[in-house]
Coordinates of C-alpha atoms in Angstrom, one line a residue:
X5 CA 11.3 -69.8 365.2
X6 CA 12.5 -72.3 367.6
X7 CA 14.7 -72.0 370.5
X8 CA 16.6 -73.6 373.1
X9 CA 14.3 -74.7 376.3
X10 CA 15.3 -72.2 379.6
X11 CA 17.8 -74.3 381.7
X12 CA 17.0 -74.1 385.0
X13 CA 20.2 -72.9 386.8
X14 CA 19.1 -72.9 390.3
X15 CA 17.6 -70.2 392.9
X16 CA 18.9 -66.3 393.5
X17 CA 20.9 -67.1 397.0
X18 CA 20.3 -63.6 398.8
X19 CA 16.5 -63.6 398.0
X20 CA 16.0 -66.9 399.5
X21 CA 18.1 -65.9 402.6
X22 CA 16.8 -62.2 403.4
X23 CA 13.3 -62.8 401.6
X24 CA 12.9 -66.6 402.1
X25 CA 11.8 -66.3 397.9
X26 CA 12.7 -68.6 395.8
X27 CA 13.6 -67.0 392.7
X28 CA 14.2 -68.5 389.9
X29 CA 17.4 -67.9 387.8
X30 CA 17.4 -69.5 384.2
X31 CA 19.5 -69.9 381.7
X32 CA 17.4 -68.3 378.7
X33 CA 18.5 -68.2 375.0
X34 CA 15.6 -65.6 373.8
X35 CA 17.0 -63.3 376.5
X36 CA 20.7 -64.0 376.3
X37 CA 23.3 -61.3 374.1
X38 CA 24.4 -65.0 372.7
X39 CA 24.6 -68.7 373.7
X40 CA 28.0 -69.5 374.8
X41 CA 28.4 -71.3 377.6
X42 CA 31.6 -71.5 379.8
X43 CA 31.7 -73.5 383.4
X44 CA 34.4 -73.6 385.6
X45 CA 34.9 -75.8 388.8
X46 CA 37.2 -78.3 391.0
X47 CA 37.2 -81.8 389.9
X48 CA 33.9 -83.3 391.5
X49 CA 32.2 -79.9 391.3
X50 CA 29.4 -80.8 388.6
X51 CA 30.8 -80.0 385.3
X52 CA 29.8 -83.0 383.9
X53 CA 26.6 -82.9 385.3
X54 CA 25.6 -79.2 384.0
X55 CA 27.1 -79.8 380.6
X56 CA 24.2 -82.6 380.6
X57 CA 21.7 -80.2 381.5
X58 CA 22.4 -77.9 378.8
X59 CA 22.9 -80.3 375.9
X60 CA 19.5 -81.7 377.0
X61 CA 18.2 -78.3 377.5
X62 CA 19.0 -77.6 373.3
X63 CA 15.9 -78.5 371.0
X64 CA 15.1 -81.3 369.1
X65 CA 16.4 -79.2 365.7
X66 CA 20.1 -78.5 367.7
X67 CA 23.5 -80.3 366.4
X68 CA 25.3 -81.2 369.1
X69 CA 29.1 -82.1 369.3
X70 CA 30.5 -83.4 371.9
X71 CA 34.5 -83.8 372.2
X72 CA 35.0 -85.8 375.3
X73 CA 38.2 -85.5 377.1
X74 CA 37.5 -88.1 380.1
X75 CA 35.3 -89.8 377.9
X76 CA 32.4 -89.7 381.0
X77 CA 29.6 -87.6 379.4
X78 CA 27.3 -89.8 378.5
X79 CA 24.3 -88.2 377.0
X80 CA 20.7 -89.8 375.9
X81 CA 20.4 -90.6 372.2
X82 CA 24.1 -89.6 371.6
X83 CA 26.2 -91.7 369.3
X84 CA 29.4 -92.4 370.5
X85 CA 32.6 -92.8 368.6
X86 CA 36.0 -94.1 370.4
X87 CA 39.0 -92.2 368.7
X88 CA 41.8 -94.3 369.2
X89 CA 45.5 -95.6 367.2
X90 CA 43.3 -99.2 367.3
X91 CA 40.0 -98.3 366.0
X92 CA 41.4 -96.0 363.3
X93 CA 38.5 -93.5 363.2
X94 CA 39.0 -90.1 362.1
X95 CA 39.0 -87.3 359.6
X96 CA 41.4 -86.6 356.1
X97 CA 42.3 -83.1 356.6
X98 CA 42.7 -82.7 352.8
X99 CA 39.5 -83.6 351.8
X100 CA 38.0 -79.9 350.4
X101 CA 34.9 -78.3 350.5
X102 CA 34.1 -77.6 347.2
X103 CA 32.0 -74.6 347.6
X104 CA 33.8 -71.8 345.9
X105 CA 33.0 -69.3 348.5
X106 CA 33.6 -71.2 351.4
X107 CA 36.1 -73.9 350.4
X108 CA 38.9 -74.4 347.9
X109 CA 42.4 -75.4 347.9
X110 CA 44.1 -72.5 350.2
X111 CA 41.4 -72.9 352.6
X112 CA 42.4 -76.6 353.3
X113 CA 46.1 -75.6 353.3
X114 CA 45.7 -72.9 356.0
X115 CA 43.3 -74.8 358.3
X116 CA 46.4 -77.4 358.1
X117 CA 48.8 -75.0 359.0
X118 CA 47.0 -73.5 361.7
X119 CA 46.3 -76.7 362.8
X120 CA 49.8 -77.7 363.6
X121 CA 50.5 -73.9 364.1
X122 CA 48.4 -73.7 367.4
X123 CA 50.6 -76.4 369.4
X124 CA 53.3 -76.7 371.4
X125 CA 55.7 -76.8 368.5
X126 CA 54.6 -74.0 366.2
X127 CA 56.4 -74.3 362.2
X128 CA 59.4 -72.2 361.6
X129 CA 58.8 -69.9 358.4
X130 CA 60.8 -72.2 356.3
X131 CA 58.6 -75.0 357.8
X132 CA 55.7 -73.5 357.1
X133 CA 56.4 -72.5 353.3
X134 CA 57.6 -76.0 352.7
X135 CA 54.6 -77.8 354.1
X136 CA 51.9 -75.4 352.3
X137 CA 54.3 -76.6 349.1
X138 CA 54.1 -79.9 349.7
X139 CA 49.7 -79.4 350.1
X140 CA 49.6 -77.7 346.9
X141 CA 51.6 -80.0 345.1
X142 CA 49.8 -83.6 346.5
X143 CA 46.6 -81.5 345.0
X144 CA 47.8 -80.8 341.6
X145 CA 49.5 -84.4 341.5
X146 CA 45.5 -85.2 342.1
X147 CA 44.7 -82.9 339.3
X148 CA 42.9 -80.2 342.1
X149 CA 43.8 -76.3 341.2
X150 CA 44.1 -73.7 343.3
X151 CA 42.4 -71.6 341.0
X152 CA 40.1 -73.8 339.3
X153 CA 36.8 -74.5 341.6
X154 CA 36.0 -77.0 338.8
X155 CA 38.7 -79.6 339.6
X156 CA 38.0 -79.7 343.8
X157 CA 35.4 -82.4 343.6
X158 CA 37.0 -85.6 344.2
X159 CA 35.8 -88.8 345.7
X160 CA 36.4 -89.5 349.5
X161 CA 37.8 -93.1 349.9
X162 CA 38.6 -95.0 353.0
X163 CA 42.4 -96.5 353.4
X164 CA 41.1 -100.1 352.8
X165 CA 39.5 -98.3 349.3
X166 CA 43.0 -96.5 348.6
X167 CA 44.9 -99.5 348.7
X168 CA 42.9 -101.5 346.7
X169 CA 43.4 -99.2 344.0
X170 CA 46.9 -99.2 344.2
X171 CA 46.7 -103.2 344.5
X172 CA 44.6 -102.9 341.6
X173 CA 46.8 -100.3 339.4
X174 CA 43.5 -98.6 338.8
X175 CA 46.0 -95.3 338.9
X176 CA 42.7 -93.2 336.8
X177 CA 40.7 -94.1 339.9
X178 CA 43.0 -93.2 342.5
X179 CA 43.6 -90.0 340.9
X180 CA 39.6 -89.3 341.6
X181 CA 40.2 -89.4 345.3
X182 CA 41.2 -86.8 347.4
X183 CA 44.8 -86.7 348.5
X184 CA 46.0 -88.1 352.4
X185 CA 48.3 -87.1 354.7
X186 CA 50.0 -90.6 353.2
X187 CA 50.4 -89.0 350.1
X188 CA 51.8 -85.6 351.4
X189 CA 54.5 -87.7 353.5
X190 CA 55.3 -89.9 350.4
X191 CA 55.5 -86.8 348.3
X192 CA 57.9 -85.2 350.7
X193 CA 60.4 -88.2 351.0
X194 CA 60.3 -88.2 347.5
X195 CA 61.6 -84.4 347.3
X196 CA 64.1 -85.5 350.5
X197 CA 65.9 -88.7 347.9
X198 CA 66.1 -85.9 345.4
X199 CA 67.8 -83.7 347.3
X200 CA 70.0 -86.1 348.8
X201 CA 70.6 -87.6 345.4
X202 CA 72.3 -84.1 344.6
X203 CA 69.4 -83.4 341.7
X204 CA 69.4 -79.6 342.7
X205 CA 73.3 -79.5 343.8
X206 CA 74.9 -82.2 341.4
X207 CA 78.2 -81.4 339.9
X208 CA 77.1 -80.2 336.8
X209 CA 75.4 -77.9 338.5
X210 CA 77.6 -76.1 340.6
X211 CA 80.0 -76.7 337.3
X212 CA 77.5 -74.2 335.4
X213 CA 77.2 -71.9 338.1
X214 CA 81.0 -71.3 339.0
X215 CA 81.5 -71.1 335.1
X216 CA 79.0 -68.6 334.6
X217 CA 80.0 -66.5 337.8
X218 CA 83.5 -66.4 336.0
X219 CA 82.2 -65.9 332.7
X220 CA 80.3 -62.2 334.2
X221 CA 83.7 -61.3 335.8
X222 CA 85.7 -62.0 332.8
X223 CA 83.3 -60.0 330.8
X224 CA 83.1 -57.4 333.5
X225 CA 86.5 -57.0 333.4
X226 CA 87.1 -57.2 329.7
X227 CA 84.8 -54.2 329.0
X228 CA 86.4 -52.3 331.8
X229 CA 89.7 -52.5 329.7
X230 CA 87.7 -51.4 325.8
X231 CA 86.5 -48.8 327.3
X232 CA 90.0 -47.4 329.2
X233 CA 91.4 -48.5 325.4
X234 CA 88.8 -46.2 324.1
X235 CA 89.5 -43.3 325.8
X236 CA 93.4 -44.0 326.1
X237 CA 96.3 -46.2 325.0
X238 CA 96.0 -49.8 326.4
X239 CA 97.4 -53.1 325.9
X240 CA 96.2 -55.4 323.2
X241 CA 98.0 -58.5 324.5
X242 CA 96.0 -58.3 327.9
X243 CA 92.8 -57.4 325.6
X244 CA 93.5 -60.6 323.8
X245 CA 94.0 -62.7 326.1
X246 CA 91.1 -61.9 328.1
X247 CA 88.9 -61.6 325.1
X248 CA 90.5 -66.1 324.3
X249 CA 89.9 -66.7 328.7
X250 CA 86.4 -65.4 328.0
X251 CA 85.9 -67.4 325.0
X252 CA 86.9 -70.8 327.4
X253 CA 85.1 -69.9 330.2
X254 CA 82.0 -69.3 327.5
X255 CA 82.2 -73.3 326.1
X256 CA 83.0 -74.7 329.2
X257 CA 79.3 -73.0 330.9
X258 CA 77.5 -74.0 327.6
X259 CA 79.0 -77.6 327.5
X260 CA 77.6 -77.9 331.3
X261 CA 74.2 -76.4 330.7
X262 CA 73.9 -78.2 327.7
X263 CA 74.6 -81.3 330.2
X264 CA 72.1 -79.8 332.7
X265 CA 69.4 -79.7 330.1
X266 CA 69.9 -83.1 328.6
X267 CA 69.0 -84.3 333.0
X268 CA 66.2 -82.3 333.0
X269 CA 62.6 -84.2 332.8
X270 CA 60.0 -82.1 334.5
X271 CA 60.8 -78.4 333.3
X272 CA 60.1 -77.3 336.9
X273 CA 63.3 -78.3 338.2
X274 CA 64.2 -74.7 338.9
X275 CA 60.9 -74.1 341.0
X276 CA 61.2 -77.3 342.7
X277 CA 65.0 -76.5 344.0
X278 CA 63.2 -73.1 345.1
X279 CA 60.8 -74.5 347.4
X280 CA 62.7 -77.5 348.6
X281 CA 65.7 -76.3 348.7
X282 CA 66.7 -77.6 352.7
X283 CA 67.4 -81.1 353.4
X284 CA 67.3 -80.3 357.3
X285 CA 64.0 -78.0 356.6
X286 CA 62.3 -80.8 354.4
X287 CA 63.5 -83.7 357.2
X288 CA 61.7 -81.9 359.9
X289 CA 58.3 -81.3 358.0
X290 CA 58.2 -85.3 357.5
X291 CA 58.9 -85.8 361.1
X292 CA 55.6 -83.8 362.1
X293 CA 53.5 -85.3 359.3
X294 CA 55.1 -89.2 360.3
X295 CA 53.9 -87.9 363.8
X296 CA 50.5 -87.0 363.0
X297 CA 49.7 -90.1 360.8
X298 CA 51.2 -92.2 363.6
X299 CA 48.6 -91.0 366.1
X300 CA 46.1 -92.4 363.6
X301 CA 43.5 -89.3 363.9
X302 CA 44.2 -87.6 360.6
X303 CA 43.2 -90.5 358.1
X304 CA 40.8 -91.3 355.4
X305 CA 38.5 -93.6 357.9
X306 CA 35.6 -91.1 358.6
X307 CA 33.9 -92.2 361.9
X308 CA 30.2 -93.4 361.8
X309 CA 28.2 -90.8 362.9
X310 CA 25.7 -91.4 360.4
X311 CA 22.8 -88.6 360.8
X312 CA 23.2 -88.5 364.0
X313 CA 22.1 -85.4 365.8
X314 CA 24.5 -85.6 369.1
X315 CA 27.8 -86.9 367.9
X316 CA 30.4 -87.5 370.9
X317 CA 33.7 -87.5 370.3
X318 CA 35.3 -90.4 373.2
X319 CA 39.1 -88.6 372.5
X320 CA 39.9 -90.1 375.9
X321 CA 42.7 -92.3 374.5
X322 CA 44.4 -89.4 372.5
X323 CA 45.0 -87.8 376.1
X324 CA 48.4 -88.7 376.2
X325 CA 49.3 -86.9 373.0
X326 CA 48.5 -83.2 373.6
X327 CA 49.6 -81.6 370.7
X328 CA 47.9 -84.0 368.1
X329 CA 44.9 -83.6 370.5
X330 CA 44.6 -80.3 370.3
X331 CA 44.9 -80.2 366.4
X332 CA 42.6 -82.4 366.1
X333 CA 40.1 -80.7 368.0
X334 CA 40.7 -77.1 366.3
X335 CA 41.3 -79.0 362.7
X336 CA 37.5 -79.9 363.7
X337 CA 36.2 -76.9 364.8
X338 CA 37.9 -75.1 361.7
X339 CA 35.4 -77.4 359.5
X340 CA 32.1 -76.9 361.7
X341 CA 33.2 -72.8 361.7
X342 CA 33.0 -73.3 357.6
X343 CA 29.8 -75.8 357.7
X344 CA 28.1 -73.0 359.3
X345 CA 28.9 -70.1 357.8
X346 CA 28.3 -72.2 354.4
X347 CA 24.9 -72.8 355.9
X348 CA 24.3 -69.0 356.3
X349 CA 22.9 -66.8 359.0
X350 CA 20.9 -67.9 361.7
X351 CA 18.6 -65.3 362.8
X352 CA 19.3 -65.2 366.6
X353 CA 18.5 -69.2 366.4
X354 CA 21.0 -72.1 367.9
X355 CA 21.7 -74.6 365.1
X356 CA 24.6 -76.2 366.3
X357 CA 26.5 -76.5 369.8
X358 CA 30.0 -77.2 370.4
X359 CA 31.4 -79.0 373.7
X360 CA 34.9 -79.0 374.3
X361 CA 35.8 -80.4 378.5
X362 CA 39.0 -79.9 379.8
X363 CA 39.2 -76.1 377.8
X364 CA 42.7 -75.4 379.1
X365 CA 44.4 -78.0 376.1
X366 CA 42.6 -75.6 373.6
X367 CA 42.7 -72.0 374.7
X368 CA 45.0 -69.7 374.3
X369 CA 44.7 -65.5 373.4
X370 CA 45.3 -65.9 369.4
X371 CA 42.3 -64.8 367.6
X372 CA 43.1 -67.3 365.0
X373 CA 42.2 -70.2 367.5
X374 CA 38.6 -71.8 366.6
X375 CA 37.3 -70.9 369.8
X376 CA 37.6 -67.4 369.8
X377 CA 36.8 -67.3 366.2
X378 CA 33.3 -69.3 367.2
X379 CA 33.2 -67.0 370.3
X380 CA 33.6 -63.6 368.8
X381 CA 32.0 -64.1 365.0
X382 CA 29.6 -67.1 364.6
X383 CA 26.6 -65.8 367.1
X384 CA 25.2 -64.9 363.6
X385 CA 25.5 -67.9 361.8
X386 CA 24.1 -70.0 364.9
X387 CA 27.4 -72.0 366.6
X388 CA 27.2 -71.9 370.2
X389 CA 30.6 -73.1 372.2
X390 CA 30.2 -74.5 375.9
X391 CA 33.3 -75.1 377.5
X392 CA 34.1 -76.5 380.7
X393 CA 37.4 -76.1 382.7
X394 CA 38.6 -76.4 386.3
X395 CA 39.3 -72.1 386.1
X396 CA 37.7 -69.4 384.4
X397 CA 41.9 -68.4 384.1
X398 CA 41.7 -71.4 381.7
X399 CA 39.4 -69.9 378.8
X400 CA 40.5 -67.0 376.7
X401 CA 40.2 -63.6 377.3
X402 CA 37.9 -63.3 374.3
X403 CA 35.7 -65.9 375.1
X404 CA 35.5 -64.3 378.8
X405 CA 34.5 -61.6 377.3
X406 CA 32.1 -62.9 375.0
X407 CA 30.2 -65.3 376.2
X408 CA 26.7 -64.9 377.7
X409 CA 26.7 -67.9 380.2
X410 CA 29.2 -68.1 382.9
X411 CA 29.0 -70.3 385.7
X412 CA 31.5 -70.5 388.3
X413 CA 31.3 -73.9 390.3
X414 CA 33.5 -74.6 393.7
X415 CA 36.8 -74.1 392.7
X416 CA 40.1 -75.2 394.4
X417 CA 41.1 -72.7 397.1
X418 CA 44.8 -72.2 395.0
X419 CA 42.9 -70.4 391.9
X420 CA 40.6 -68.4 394.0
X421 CA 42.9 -65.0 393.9
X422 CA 44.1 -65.3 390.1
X423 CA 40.1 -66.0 389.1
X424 CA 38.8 -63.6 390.9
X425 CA 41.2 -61.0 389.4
X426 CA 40.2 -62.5 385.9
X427 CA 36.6 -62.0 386.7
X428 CA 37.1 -58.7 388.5
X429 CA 34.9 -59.9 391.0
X430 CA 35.3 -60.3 394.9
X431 CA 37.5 -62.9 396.2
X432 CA 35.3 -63.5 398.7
X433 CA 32.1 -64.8 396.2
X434 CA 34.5 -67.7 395.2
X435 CA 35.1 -68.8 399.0
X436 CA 31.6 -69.6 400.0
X437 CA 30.8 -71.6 396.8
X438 CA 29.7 -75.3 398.1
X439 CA 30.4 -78.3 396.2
X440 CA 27.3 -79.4 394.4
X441 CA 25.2 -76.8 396.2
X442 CA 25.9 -73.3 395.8
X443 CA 27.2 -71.5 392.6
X444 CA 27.5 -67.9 391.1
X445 CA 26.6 -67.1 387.2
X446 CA 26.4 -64.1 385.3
X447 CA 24.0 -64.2 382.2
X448 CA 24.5 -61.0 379.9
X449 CA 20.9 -60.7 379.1
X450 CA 19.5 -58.0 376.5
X451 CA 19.2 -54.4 377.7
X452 CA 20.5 -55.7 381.4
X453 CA 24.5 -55.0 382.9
X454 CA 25.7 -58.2 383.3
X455 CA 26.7 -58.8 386.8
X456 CA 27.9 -62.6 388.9
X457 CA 25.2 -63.7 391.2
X458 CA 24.6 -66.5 393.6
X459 CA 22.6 -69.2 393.4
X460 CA 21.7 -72.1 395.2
X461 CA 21.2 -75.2 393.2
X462 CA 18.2 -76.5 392.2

């Protein structure tokens, strides 16, 4: 079995100064409860520098991914990929994993909607319903069922490929490639001209409808009167004449819905007014997916990682759009979360490490969010997270709780109280850290109470 190297984290402060000993303190994966990693410090503290040290301190056999906020962590033997609107790199969020445990059709959908769920703007419960809608139907317009593991292989094809298949009116070929975000947006305007056409609210319609409603309460009350006749002496003239209103009413319906019928062309037109069935509903869902293909993350152009063992992620230029940032990020860690548990358990081995900088953009205390989900669950299946933040407040609870590695850099005076609170640990350990020279960490080795200690650098 093959593990991680030991990092070396530095030397235990209080046995150098009582004991002049220097003691080593190490950051250990055979002896660690698990391997996530979380580092917190004041710009200029060394985050950069320590997430280095451990990314070098992973074996040779260790996937390494690397998304890069300031775009500044330059690693040895990395390949680096720029995500920008210019250079067009990034991932389809529809393509499926076709493995019929750990992929499928409703997978894809939810890791969407979660996606766009964990933002700033969270969808609406009509949003939501109309958007997984819209999914499933750009998949079955593909020929890909929900329920039939048979039809999820498709072809991945880059935009250039896409578009010279439509150029090409090869429409047998196109149907062989997974759906885009393109297609989901074209799809919903499509639904939008129909309902603003009046297709689901068109005068024959509503004709049908108020006939029929009048049709029931004719009837209703037409009944009403037999049975008062039957019982005791009632008017035939009123009988009469609502037994000849009912008979008008009765044509007048079946001459609309004979019209209705004669319009129809799908035979789903009833299910398709049922699910898009608000114009203002349907309006907003192609804003958001106009906004995410505008950002120019979520498209058909994979980046070229090739077989790259460290991949790094330069997301630098997407800074300015937070929300598409961060759904990008947790779209991607929603697919290495699947990769790995596809792959199976791990044995107590790393196989694959996760860097996110700047954690605060990505954490929050759902349990859905990626990062707890890697922080809680995937020890097993070998996915270790390091995150780096400027405050232990900016992690999650969970992953405070979870992870085996913390290590608390100099941090700015005006966080000192709320951390130490967070950490339940004294105030005063957070006051003498020195820039680039003293730190505390607390490793939750096996069979040992995990406890913050002080260290001087190395």
């Amino acid at each position: 079995m093959t593990y991680a190297s030991a990092v070396l984290i530095g030397y235990d402060y209080w046995r150098r100064r009582r004991d002049q000993v220097e003691e080593r303190v190490q950051w250990n994966p055979e002896r660690l409860a698990n391997h996530h990693v979380g580092i917190a410090g004041a710009p200029g503290a060394g985050k950069t520098h320590w997430i280095r040290n451990f990314i070098e301190g992973q074996s040779d056999d260790v996937e390494v991914d690397i998304f890069d906020y300031h775009g500044d962590i330059e690693v040895p033997g990395a390949k680096t990929v720029l995500f920008s609107e210019s250079t067009k790199y990034g991932f389809n969020p529809l393509v499926l994993n076709p493995d019929p445990d750990y992929g499928g059709v409703r997978r894809a959908v939810n890791d969407v909607i979660a996606a766009i769920g964990n933002t700033s703007r969270a969808l609406g419960t009509n949003q939501e319903s109309v958007l997984r809608n819209l999914l499933t139907d750009a998949y079955s317009l593909k020929g890909i069922s929900a329920t039939n593991p048979s039809t999820w292989y498709r072809n991945e094809a880059t935009d250039e490929q896409i578009h010279r298949l439509i150029e090409q009116q090869d429409w047998a070929g196109l149907r062989q490639v997974y759906p885009t975000l393109h297609d989901v947006t074209t799809l919903a305007r499509r639904k939008l001209k129909a309902l603003w056409m009046g297709i689901e609210d068109k005068d024959e319609g509503r004709q049908v409808l108020t006939a029929f409603d009048e049709f029931c309460r004719v009837m209703a009350t037409l009944n009403q009167r037999r049975m008062k006749n039957a019982s005791q002496a009632s008017d035939d003239t009123e009988l009469a004449q609502l037994d000849s209103k009912l008979g008008s009413i009765k044509m007048r319906a079946l001459d609309g819905f004979g019209t209705f019928l004669e319009r129809m062309q799908s035979g789903r037109e009833f299910e398709e007014v049922v699910k898009y069935n608000s114009k203002d509903v349907l309006l907003s869902v192609i804003n958001r997916l106009e906004n995410l293909q505008a950002i120019g993350i979520f498209n058909s152009n994979p980046p070229p990682f090739g077989n790259a063992r460290i991949r790094r992620y330069n997301i630098k230029p997407l800074a300015q759009s937070e929300d598409e940032l961060r759904m990008f990020v947790h779209f991607r860690l929603q697919a290495i979360i699947r990769e790995e548990m596809q792959r199976g358990e791990a044995h107590g081995r790393i196989r694959r490490l996760v860097v996110v900088d700047e954690c605060v953009l990505f954490n929050d205390e759902s349990r859905s969010n990626p990062i707890n989900v890697i922080a809680t669950q995937m020890r097993k299946f070998g996915l270790a997270l390091l995150q780096a933040g400027q405050s232990p407040t900016h992690m999650s609870e969970e992953f405070l709780s979870s992870a085996g590695t913390l290590l608390l850099l100099n941090l700015s005076p005006t966080i000192w109280d709320s951390a130490a609170r967070r950490l339940k640990i004294d105030q005063k350990m957070l006051q003498y850290l020195q820039p680039q020279h003293t730190g505390a960490v607390r490793l939750t080795e096996k069979g040992q109470i995990p406890a913050f200690k002080q260290v001087y650098f190395a």
